[in-house]
Amino acid sequence: MKFQINLDSKEKDNALSLDTKVFFIFVCLSILISVCSVFLFNFFDDEEVKILAIFFSSFMAFFLIKTEIVFEMGFVVLQSYFGLFQKKIEFNNIKEVSVDSVKSFHIFLNDGKEFVFRARRNSEYEDLKNQFYSVGLFKN
């Protein structure tokens, strides 16, 4: 992906902004899970519990970096799965939407910026293409 994550709230127009409330909750949950997993590692001397804790930690890390596109009233929203980072783009600020050969959506803005989102599945690709087409941003 080409869009960046920017923690500076003054520059929200050119990057994904950080939702501090969701970030705080996520950090607290991560710390709680880490403390509980250490306790469980010491309490149970079982390999299955360790594997389960590692799997759960990997699962949370995956959803932290997973991104999606959501359509709201007059906006295209690029966001992480938990809504930790997000960028709202108004429809009238989008110059063009195109798709390349690997099913990546290129969203070109009027001010020259480009955001790239790659569809992971064919169903997601078709759904996004139809949604962009229905709001008049994608032309065949």
mmCIF file with all atom_site columns, C-alpha atoms in Angstrom:
data_model
loop_
_atom_site.group_PDB
_atom_site.id
_atom_site.type_symbol
_atom_site.label_atom_id
_atom_site.label_alt_id
_atom_site.label_comp_id
_atom_site.label_asym_id
_atom_site.label_entity_id
_atom_site.label_seq_id
_atom_site.pdbx_PDB_ins_code
_atom_site.Cartn_x
_atom_site.Cartn_y
_atom_site.Cartn_z
_atom_site.occupancy
_atom_site.B_iso_or_equiv
_atom_site.pdbx_formal_charge
_atom_site.auth_seq_id
_atom_site.auth_comp_id
_atom_site.auth_asym_id
_atom_site.auth_atom_id
_atom_site.pdbx_PDB_model_num
ATOM 1   C CA . MET A 1 1   ? 0.000   0.000   0.000   1.00 0.00 ? 1   MET A CA 1
ATOM 2   C CA . LYS A 1 2   ? 1.176   3.495   -0.718  1.00 0.00 ? 2   LYS A CA 1
ATOM 3   C CA . PHE A 1 3   ? -0.774  5.446   1.857   1.00 0.00 ? 3   PHE A CA 1
ATOM 4   C CA . GLN A 1 4   ? 1.168   6.323   4.954   1.00 0.00 ? 4   GLN A CA 1
ATOM 5   C CA . ILE A 1 5   ? 0.442   6.395   8.661   1.00 0.00 ? 5   ILE A CA 1
ATOM 6   C CA . ASN A 1 6   ? 0.987   9.795   10.237  1.00 0.00 ? 6   ASN A CA 1
ATOM 7   C CA . LEU A 1 7   ? 0.651   10.361  13.979  1.00 0.00 ? 7   LEU A CA 1
ATOM 8   C CA . ASP A 1 8   ? 0.623   14.161  13.647  1.00 0.00 ? 8   ASP A CA 1
ATOM 9   C CA . SER A 1 9   ? -2.955  15.392  13.968  1.00 0.00 ? 9   SER A CA 1
ATOM 10  C CA . LYS A 1 10  ? -2.139  18.607  12.055  1.00 0.00 ? 10  LYS A CA 1
ATOM 11  C CA . GLU A 1 11  ? -1.494  16.709  8.830   1.00 0.00 ? 11  GLU A CA 1
ATOM 12  C CA . LYS A 1 12  ? -4.693  14.681  8.530   1.00 0.00 ? 12  LYS A CA 1
ATOM 13  C CA . ASP A 1 13  ? -5.233  15.679  4.909   1.00 0.00 ? 13  ASP A CA 1
ATOM 14  C CA . ASN A 1 14  ? -2.376  13.619  3.498   1.00 0.00 ? 14  ASN A CA 1
ATOM 15  C CA . ALA A 1 15  ? -2.170  10.541  5.701   1.00 0.00 ? 15  ALA A CA 1
ATOM 16  C CA . LEU A 1 16  ? -4.094  8.083   7.810   1.00 0.00 ? 16  LEU A CA 1
ATOM 17  C CA . SER A 1 17  ? -4.923  9.606   11.172  1.00 0.00 ? 17  SER A CA 1
ATOM 18  C CA . LEU A 1 18  ? -4.545  7.795   14.482  1.00 0.00 ? 18  LEU A CA 1
ATOM 19  C CA . ASP A 1 19  ? -7.657  7.315   16.624  1.00 0.00 ? 19  ASP A CA 1
ATOM 20  C CA . THR A 1 20  ? -6.110  7.716   20.082  1.00 0.00 ? 20  THR A CA 1
ATOM 21  C CA . LYS A 1 21  ? -9.063  6.228   21.984  1.00 0.00 ? 21  LYS A CA 1
ATOM 22  C CA . VAL A 1 22  ? -9.001  2.996   19.978  1.00 0.00 ? 22  VAL A CA 1
ATOM 23  C CA . PHE A 1 23  ? -5.193  2.957   20.153  1.00 0.00 ? 23  PHE A CA 1
ATOM 24  C CA . PHE A 1 24  ? -5.293  3.264   23.963  1.00 0.00 ? 24  PHE A CA 1
ATOM 25  C CA . ILE A 1 25  ? -7.812  0.411   24.234  1.00 0.00 ? 25  ILE A CA 1
ATOM 26  C CA . PHE A 1 26  ? -5.732  -1.741  21.894  1.00 0.00 ? 26  PHE A CA 1
ATOM 27  C CA . VAL A 1 27  ? -2.528  -1.079  23.877  1.00 0.00 ? 27  VAL A CA 1
ATOM 28  C CA . CYS A 1 28  ? -4.300  -1.882  27.165  1.00 0.00 ? 28  CYS A CA 1
ATOM 29  C CA . LEU A 1 29  ? -5.664  -5.135  25.739  1.00 0.00 ? 29  LEU A CA 1
ATOM 30  C CA . SER A 1 30  ? -2.244  -6.066  24.375  1.00 0.00 ? 30  SER A CA 1
ATOM 31  C CA . ILE A 1 31  ? -0.609  -5.446  27.769  1.00 0.00 ? 31  ILE A CA 1
ATOM 32  C CA . LEU A 1 32  ? -3.337  -7.426  29.530  1.00 0.00 ? 32  LEU A CA 1
ATOM 33  C CA . ILE A 1 33  ? -2.942  -10.333 27.123  1.00 0.00 ? 33  ILE A CA 1
ATOM 34  C CA . SER A 1 34  ? 0.851   -10.253 27.529  1.00 0.00 ? 34  SER A CA 1
ATOM 35  C CA . VAL A 1 35  ? 0.604   -10.311 31.331  1.00 0.00 ? 35  VAL A CA 1
ATOM 36  C CA . CYS A 1 36  ? -1.992  -13.080 31.263  1.00 0.00 ? 36  CYS A CA 1
ATOM 37  C CA . SER A 1 37  ? 0.055   -15.146 28.831  1.00 0.00 ? 37  SER A CA 1
ATOM 38  C CA . VAL A 1 38  ? 3.144   -14.890 31.079  1.00 0.00 ? 38  VAL A CA 1
ATOM 39  C CA . PHE A 1 39  ? 1.008   -15.973 34.035  1.00 0.00 ? 39  PHE A CA 1
ATOM 40  C CA . LEU A 1 40  ? -0.427  -18.865 32.044  1.00 0.00 ? 40  LEU A CA 1
ATOM 41  C CA . PHE A 1 41  ? 3.042   -19.896 30.851  1.00 0.00 ? 41  PHE A CA 1
ATOM 42  C CA . ASN A 1 42  ? 4.203   -20.123 34.468  1.00 0.00 ? 42  ASN A CA 1
ATOM 43  C CA . PHE A 1 43  ? 1.005   -21.667 35.805  1.00 0.00 ? 43  PHE A CA 1
ATOM 44  C CA . PHE A 1 44  ? 0.638   -24.332 33.129  1.00 0.00 ? 44  PHE A CA 1
ATOM 45  C CA . ASP A 1 45  ? 3.689   -26.185 31.994  1.00 0.00 ? 45  ASP A CA 1
ATOM 46  C CA . ASP A 1 46  ? 1.854   -27.407 28.961  1.00 0.00 ? 46  ASP A CA 1
ATOM 47  C CA . GLU A 1 47  ? 2.940   -26.962 25.366  1.00 0.00 ? 47  GLU A CA 1
ATOM 48  C CA . GLU A 1 48  ? -0.673  -26.630 24.136  1.00 0.00 ? 48  GLU A CA 1
ATOM 49  C CA . VAL A 1 49  ? -1.291  -23.498 26.226  1.00 0.00 ? 49  VAL A CA 1
ATOM 50  C CA . LYS A 1 50  ? 1.885   -21.905 24.886  1.00 0.00 ? 50  LYS A CA 1
ATOM 51  C CA . ILE A 1 51  ? 0.873   -22.667 21.318  1.00 0.00 ? 51  ILE A CA 1
ATOM 52  C CA . LEU A 1 52  ? -2.600  -21.245 21.959  1.00 0.00 ? 52  LEU A CA 1
ATOM 53  C CA . ALA A 1 53  ? -1.144  -18.012 23.394  1.00 0.00 ? 53  ALA A CA 1
ATOM 54  C CA . ILE A 1 54  ? 1.225   -17.603 20.449  1.00 0.00 ? 54  ILE A CA 1
ATOM 55  C CA . PHE A 1 55  ? -1.647  -18.206 18.020  1.00 0.00 ? 55  PHE A CA 1
ATOM 56  C CA . PHE A 1 56  ? -3.831  -15.611 19.760  1.00 0.00 ? 56  PHE A CA 1
ATOM 57  C CA . SER A 1 57  ? -1.011  -13.023 19.745  1.00 0.00 ? 57  SER A CA 1
ATOM 58  C CA . SER A 1 58  ? -0.429  -13.622 16.030  1.00 0.00 ? 58  SER A CA 1
ATOM 59  C CA . PHE A 1 59  ? -4.162  -13.307 15.400  1.00 0.00 ? 59  PHE A CA 1
ATOM 60  C CA . MET A 1 60  ? -4.267  -9.869  17.096  1.00 0.00 ? 60  MET A CA 1
ATOM 61  C CA . ALA A 1 61  ? -1.185  -8.670  15.189  1.00 0.00 ? 61  ALA A CA 1
ATOM 62  C CA . PHE A 1 62  ? -2.797  -9.727  11.902  1.00 0.00 ? 62  PHE A CA 1
ATOM 63  C CA . PHE A 1 63  ? -5.906  -7.651  12.568  1.00 0.00 ? 63  PHE A CA 1
ATOM 64  C CA . LEU A 1 64  ? -3.794  -4.649  13.541  1.00 0.00 ? 64  LEU A CA 1
ATOM 65  C CA . ILE A 1 65  ? -2.225  -4.506  10.088  1.00 0.00 ? 65  ILE A CA 1
ATOM 66  C CA . LYS A 1 66  ? -5.238  -5.654  8.037   1.00 0.00 ? 66  LYS A CA 1
ATOM 67  C CA . THR A 1 67  ? -6.868  -2.804  6.126   1.00 0.00 ? 67  THR A CA 1
ATOM 68  C CA . GLU A 1 68  ? -10.181 -2.305  4.379   1.00 0.00 ? 68  GLU A CA 1
ATOM 69  C CA . ILE A 1 69  ? -12.154 0.194   2.318   1.00 0.00 ? 69  ILE A CA 1
ATOM 70  C CA . VAL A 1 70  ? -15.563 1.269   3.598   1.00 0.00 ? 70  VAL A CA 1
ATOM 71  C CA . PHE A 1 71  ? -18.099 3.503   1.860   1.00 0.00 ? 71  PHE A CA 1
ATOM 72  C CA . GLU A 1 72  ? -19.927 6.034   4.043   1.00 0.00 ? 72  GLU A CA 1
ATOM 73  C CA . MET A 1 73  ? -22.237 8.908   3.160   1.00 0.00 ? 73  MET A CA 1
ATOM 74  C CA . GLY A 1 74  ? -20.187 10.762  0.533   1.00 0.00 ? 74  GLY A CA 1
ATOM 75  C CA . PHE A 1 75  ? -16.863 9.337   1.691   1.00 0.00 ? 75  PHE A CA 1
ATOM 76  C CA . VAL A 1 76  ? -14.475 6.519   0.870   1.00 0.00 ? 76  VAL A CA 1
ATOM 77  C CA . VAL A 1 77  ? -12.822 5.448   4.129   1.00 0.00 ? 77  VAL A CA 1
ATOM 78  C CA . LEU A 1 78  ? -9.471  3.628   4.133   1.00 0.00 ? 78  LEU A CA 1
ATOM 79  C CA . GLN A 1 79  ? -8.973  2.113   7.574   1.00 0.00 ? 79  GLN A CA 1
ATOM 80  C CA . SER A 1 80  ? -7.291  -0.604  9.570   1.00 0.00 ? 80  SER A CA 1
ATOM 81  C CA . TYR A 1 81  ? -9.517  -3.477  10.662  1.00 0.00 ? 81  TYR A CA 1
ATOM 82  C CA . PHE A 1 82  ? -10.057 -2.210  14.217  1.00 0.00 ? 82  PHE A CA 1
ATOM 83  C CA . GLY A 1 83  ? -10.428 1.385   12.998  1.00 0.00 ? 83  GLY A CA 1
ATOM 84  C CA . LEU A 1 84  ? -7.128  2.281   14.613  1.00 0.00 ? 84  LEU A CA 1
ATOM 85  C CA . PHE A 1 85  ? -5.953  4.234   11.569  1.00 0.00 ? 85  PHE A CA 1
ATOM 86  C CA . GLN A 1 86  ? -8.264  5.782   9.035   1.00 0.00 ? 86  GLN A CA 1
ATOM 87  C CA . LYS A 1 87  ? -8.395  8.250   6.159   1.00 0.00 ? 87  LYS A CA 1
ATOM 88  C CA . LYS A 1 88  ? -11.679 9.724   4.921   1.00 0.00 ? 88  LYS A CA 1
ATOM 89  C CA . ILE A 1 89  ? -11.764 10.916  1.323   1.00 0.00 ? 89  ILE A CA 1
ATOM 90  C CA . GLU A 1 90  ? -14.751 12.832  -0.038  1.00 0.00 ? 90  GLU A CA 1
ATOM 91  C CA . PHE A 1 91  ? -16.086 11.624  -3.379  1.00 0.00 ? 91  PHE A CA 1
ATOM 92  C CA . ASN A 1 92  ? -15.646 15.085  -4.942  1.00 0.00 ? 92  ASN A CA 1
ATOM 93  C CA . ASN A 1 93  ? -11.904 15.045  -4.036  1.00 0.00 ? 93  ASN A CA 1
ATOM 94  C CA . ILE A 1 94  ? -11.334 11.874  -6.080  1.00 0.00 ? 94  ILE A CA 1
ATOM 95  C CA . LYS A 1 95  ? -10.143 12.524  -9.612  1.00 0.00 ? 95  LYS A CA 1
ATOM 96  C CA . GLU A 1 96  ? -10.019 8.939   -10.856 1.00 0.00 ? 96  GLU A CA 1
ATOM 97  C CA . VAL A 1 97  ? -10.112 5.311   -9.722  1.00 0.00 ? 97  VAL A CA 1
ATOM 98  C CA . SER A 1 98  ? -8.285  2.707   -11.774 1.00 0.00 ? 98  SER A CA 1
ATOM 99  C CA . VAL A 1 99  ? -7.437  -0.969  -11.395 1.00 0.00 ? 99  VAL A CA 1
ATOM 100 C CA . ASP A 1 100 ? -4.151  -2.550  -12.465 1.00 0.00 ? 100 ASP A CA 1
ATOM 101 C CA . SER A 1 101 ? -3.419  -6.124  -13.538 1.00 0.00 ? 101 SER A CA 1
ATOM 102 C CA . VAL A 1 102 ? -2.933  -7.437  -9.970  1.00 0.00 ? 102 VAL A CA 1
ATOM 103 C CA . LYS A 1 103 ? -6.332  -6.095  -8.837  1.00 0.00 ? 103 LYS A CA 1
ATOM 104 C CA . SER A 1 104 ? -4.960  -3.098  -6.944  1.00 0.00 ? 104 SER A CA 1
ATOM 105 C CA . PHE A 1 105 ? -7.235  -0.070  -6.802  1.00 0.00 ? 105 PHE A CA 1
ATOM 106 C CA . HIS A 1 106 ? -5.418  3.216   -7.450  1.00 0.00 ? 106 HIS A CA 1
ATOM 107 C CA . ILE A 1 107 ? -7.340  6.182   -6.047  1.00 0.00 ? 107 ILE A CA 1
ATOM 108 C CA . PHE A 1 108 ? -6.028  9.440   -7.535  1.00 0.00 ? 108 PHE A CA 1
ATOM 109 C CA . LEU A 1 109 ? -6.999  12.658  -5.755  1.00 0.00 ? 109 LEU A CA 1
ATOM 110 C CA . ASN A 1 110 ? -7.449  16.097  -7.304  1.00 0.00 ? 110 ASN A CA 1
ATOM 111 C CA . ASP A 1 111 ? -4.306  17.377  -5.551  1.00 0.00 ? 111 ASP A CA 1
ATOM 112 C CA . GLY A 1 112 ? -2.108  14.661  -7.128  1.00 0.00 ? 112 GLY A CA 1
ATOM 113 C CA . LYS A 1 113 ? -1.946  12.205  -4.224  1.00 0.00 ? 113 LYS A CA 1
ATOM 114 C CA . GLU A 1 114 ? -2.426  8.482   -4.827  1.00 0.00 ? 114 GLU A CA 1
ATOM 115 C CA . PHE A 1 115 ? -3.738  5.789   -2.496  1.00 0.00 ? 115 PHE A CA 1
ATOM 116 C CA . VAL A 1 116 ? -3.383  2.122   -3.405  1.00 0.00 ? 116 VAL A CA 1
ATOM 117 C CA . PHE A 1 117 ? -5.503  -0.687  -2.009  1.00 0.00 ? 117 PHE A CA 1
ATOM 118 C CA . ARG A 1 118 ? -5.032  -4.298  -3.080  1.00 0.00 ? 118 ARG A CA 1
ATOM 119 C CA . ALA A 1 119 ? -8.028  -6.614  -3.030  1.00 0.00 ? 119 ALA A CA 1
ATOM 120 C CA . ARG A 1 120 ? -7.184  -9.886  -1.315  1.00 0.00 ? 120 ARG A CA 1
ATOM 121 C CA . ARG A 1 121 ? -9.988  -12.018 -2.774  1.00 0.00 ? 121 ARG A CA 1
ATOM 122 C CA . ASN A 1 122 ? -11.946 -12.015 -6.031  1.00 0.00 ? 122 ASN A CA 1
ATOM 123 C CA . SER A 1 123 ? -15.189 -11.360 -4.142  1.00 0.00 ? 123 SER A CA 1
ATOM 124 C CA . GLU A 1 124 ? -13.655 -8.315  -2.442  1.00 0.00 ? 124 GLU A CA 1
ATOM 125 C CA . TYR A 1 125 ? -12.365 -7.076  -5.804  1.00 0.00 ? 125 TYR A CA 1
ATOM 126 C CA . GLU A 1 126 ? -15.781 -7.423  -7.466  1.00 0.00 ? 126 GLU A CA 1
ATOM 127 C CA . ASP A 1 127 ? -17.550 -5.810  -4.513  1.00 0.00 ? 127 ASP A CA 1
ATOM 128 C CA . LEU A 1 128 ? -15.221 -2.793  -4.478  1.00 0.00 ? 128 LEU A CA 1
ATOM 129 C CA . LYS A 1 129 ? -15.399 -2.414  -8.251  1.00 0.00 ? 129 LYS A CA 1
ATOM 130 C CA . ASN A 1 130 ? -19.214 -2.426  -8.123  1.00 0.00 ? 130 ASN A CA 1
ATOM 131 C CA . GLN A 1 131 ? -19.282 0.071   -5.246  1.00 0.00 ? 131 GLN A CA 1
ATOM 132 C CA . PHE A 1 132 ? -16.908 2.462   -7.018  1.00 0.00 ? 132 PHE A CA 1
ATOM 133 C CA . TYR A 1 133 ? -18.969 2.051   -10.199 1.00 0.00 ? 133 TYR A CA 1
ATOM 134 C CA . SER A 1 134 ? -22.272 2.701   -8.376  1.00 0.00 ? 134 SER A CA 1
ATOM 135 C CA . VAL A 1 135 ? -21.051 6.052   -7.032  1.00 0.00 ? 135 VAL A CA 1
ATOM 136 C CA . GLY A 1 136 ? -19.674 7.047   -10.445 1.00 0.00 ? 136 GLY A CA 1
ATOM 137 C CA . LEU A 1 137 ? -15.968 6.907   -9.599  1.00 0.00 ? 137 LEU A CA 1
ATOM 138 C CA . PHE A 1 138 ? -15.010 3.876   -11.702 1.00 0.00 ? 138 PHE A CA 1
ATOM 139 C CA . LYS A 1 139 ? -15.592 3.619   -15.424 1.00 0.00 ? 139 LYS A CA 1
ATOM 140 C CA . ASN A 1 140 ? -15.093 0.445   -17.462 1.00 0.00 ? 140 ASN A CA 1
#
